[in-house]
Coordinates of N, CA and C in Angstrom, one line a residue:
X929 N 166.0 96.4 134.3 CA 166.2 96.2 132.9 C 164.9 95.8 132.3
X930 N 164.2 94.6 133.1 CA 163.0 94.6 132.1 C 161.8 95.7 132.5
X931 N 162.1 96.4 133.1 CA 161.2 97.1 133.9 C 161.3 98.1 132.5
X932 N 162.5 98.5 132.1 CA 162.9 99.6 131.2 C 162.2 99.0 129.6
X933 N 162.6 98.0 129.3 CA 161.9 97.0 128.4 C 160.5 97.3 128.0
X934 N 159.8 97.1 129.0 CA 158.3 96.9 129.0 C 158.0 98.9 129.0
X935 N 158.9 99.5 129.6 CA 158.2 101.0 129.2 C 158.6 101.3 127.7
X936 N 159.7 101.1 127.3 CA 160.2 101.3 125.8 C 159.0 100.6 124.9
X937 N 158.6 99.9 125.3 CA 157.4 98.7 124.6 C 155.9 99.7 124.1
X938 N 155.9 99.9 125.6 CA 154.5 100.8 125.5 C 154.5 102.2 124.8
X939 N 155.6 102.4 124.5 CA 156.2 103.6 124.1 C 156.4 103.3 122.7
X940 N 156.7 102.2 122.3 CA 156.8 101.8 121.1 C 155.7 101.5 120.0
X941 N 154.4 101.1 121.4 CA 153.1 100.9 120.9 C 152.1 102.3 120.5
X942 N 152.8 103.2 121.8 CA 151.8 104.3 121.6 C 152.3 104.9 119.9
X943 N 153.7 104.7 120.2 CA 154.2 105.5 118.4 C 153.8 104.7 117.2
X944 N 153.5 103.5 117.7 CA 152.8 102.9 116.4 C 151.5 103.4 116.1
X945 N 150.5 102.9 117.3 CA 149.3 103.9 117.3 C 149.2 105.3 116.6
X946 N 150.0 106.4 117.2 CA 149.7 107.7 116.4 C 150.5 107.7 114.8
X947 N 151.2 106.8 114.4 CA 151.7 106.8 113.3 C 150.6 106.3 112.5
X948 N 150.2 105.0 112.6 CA 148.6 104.8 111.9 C 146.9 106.0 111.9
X949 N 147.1 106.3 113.2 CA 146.3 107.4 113.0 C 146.6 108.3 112.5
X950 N 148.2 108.5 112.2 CA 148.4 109.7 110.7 C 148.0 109.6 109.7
X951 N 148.6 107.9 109.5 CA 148.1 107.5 108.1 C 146.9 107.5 108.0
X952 N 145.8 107.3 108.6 CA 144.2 106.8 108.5 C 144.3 108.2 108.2
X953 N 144.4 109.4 108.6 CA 144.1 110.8 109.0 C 144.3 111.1 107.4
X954 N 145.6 110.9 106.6 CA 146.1 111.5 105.6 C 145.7 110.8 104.8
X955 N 145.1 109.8 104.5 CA 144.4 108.5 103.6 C 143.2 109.9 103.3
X956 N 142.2 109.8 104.8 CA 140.7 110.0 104.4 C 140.9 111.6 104.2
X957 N 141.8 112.3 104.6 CA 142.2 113.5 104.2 C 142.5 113.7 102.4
X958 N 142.8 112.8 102.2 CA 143.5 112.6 100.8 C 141.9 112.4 99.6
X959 N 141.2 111.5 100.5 CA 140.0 111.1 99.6 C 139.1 112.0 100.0
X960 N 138.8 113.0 101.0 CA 138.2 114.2 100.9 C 138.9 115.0 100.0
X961 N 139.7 115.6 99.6 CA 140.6 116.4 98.6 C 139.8 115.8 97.5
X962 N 140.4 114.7 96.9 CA 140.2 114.3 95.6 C 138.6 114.5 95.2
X963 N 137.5 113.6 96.4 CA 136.4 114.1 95.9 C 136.0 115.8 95.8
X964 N 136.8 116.6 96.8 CA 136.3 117.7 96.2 C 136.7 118.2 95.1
X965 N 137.4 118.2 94.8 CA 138.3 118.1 93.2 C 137.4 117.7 92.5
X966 N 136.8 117.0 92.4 CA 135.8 115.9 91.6 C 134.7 117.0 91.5
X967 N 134.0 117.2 92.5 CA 132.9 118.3 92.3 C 133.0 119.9 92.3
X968 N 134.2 119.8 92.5 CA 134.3 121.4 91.8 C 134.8 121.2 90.2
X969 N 135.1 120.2 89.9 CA 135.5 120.3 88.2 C 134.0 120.2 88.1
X970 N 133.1 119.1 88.2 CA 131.8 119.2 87.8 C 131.1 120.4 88.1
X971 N 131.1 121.2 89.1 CA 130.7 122.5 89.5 C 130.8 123.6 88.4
X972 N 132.2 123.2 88.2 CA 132.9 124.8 87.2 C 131.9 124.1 85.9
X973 N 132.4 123.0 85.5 CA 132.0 122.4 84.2 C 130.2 122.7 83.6
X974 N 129.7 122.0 85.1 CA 127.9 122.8 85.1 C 127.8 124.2 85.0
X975 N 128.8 125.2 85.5 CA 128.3 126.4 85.5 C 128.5 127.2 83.6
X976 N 130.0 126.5 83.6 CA 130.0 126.9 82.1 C 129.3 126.5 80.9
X977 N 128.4 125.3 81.2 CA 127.2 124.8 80.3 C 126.0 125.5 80.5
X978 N 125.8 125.8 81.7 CA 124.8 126.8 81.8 C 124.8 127.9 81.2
X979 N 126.1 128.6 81.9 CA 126.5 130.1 81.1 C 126.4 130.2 79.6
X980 N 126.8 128.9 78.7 CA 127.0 128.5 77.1 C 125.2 128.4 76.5
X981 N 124.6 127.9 77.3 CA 122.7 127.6 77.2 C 122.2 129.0 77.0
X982 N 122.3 129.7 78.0 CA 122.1 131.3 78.1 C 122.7 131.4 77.4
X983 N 123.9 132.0 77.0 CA 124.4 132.5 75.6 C 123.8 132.1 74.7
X984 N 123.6 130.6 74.3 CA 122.7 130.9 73.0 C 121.3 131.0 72.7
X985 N 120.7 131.2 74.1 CA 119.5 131.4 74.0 C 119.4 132.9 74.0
X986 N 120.5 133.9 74.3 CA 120.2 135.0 74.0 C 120.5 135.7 72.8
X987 N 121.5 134.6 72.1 CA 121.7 135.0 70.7 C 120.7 134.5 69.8
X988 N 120.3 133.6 70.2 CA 118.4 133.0 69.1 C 117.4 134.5 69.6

């Protein structure tokens, strides 16, 4: 019985373990997303300021 105890335990600890390394996994997963998000809005945002500069530099 406690023999069964103590393996349920370790078994209990390893699932804790990979349940935190999900979470850590899907946290910094989550904050890579968002910053790319971040720089592709600035991305698009710089390219259509640019494209809008040329435009009116080719209409002057």
């Amino acid at each position: 019985m406690h023999c069964w105890l103590r393996g349920s335990r370790r078994l209990l600890w390893q699932r804790r373990v990979v349940i935190a390394r999900g979470i850590l996994i899907f946290r910094v997963h989550g904050f890579f997303v968002s910053c790319n998000n971040l720089i592709l809005c600035n991305y698009r945002h710089l390219l259509v300021s640019i494209a809008g500069i040329n435009k009116s530099i080719v209409f002057q």
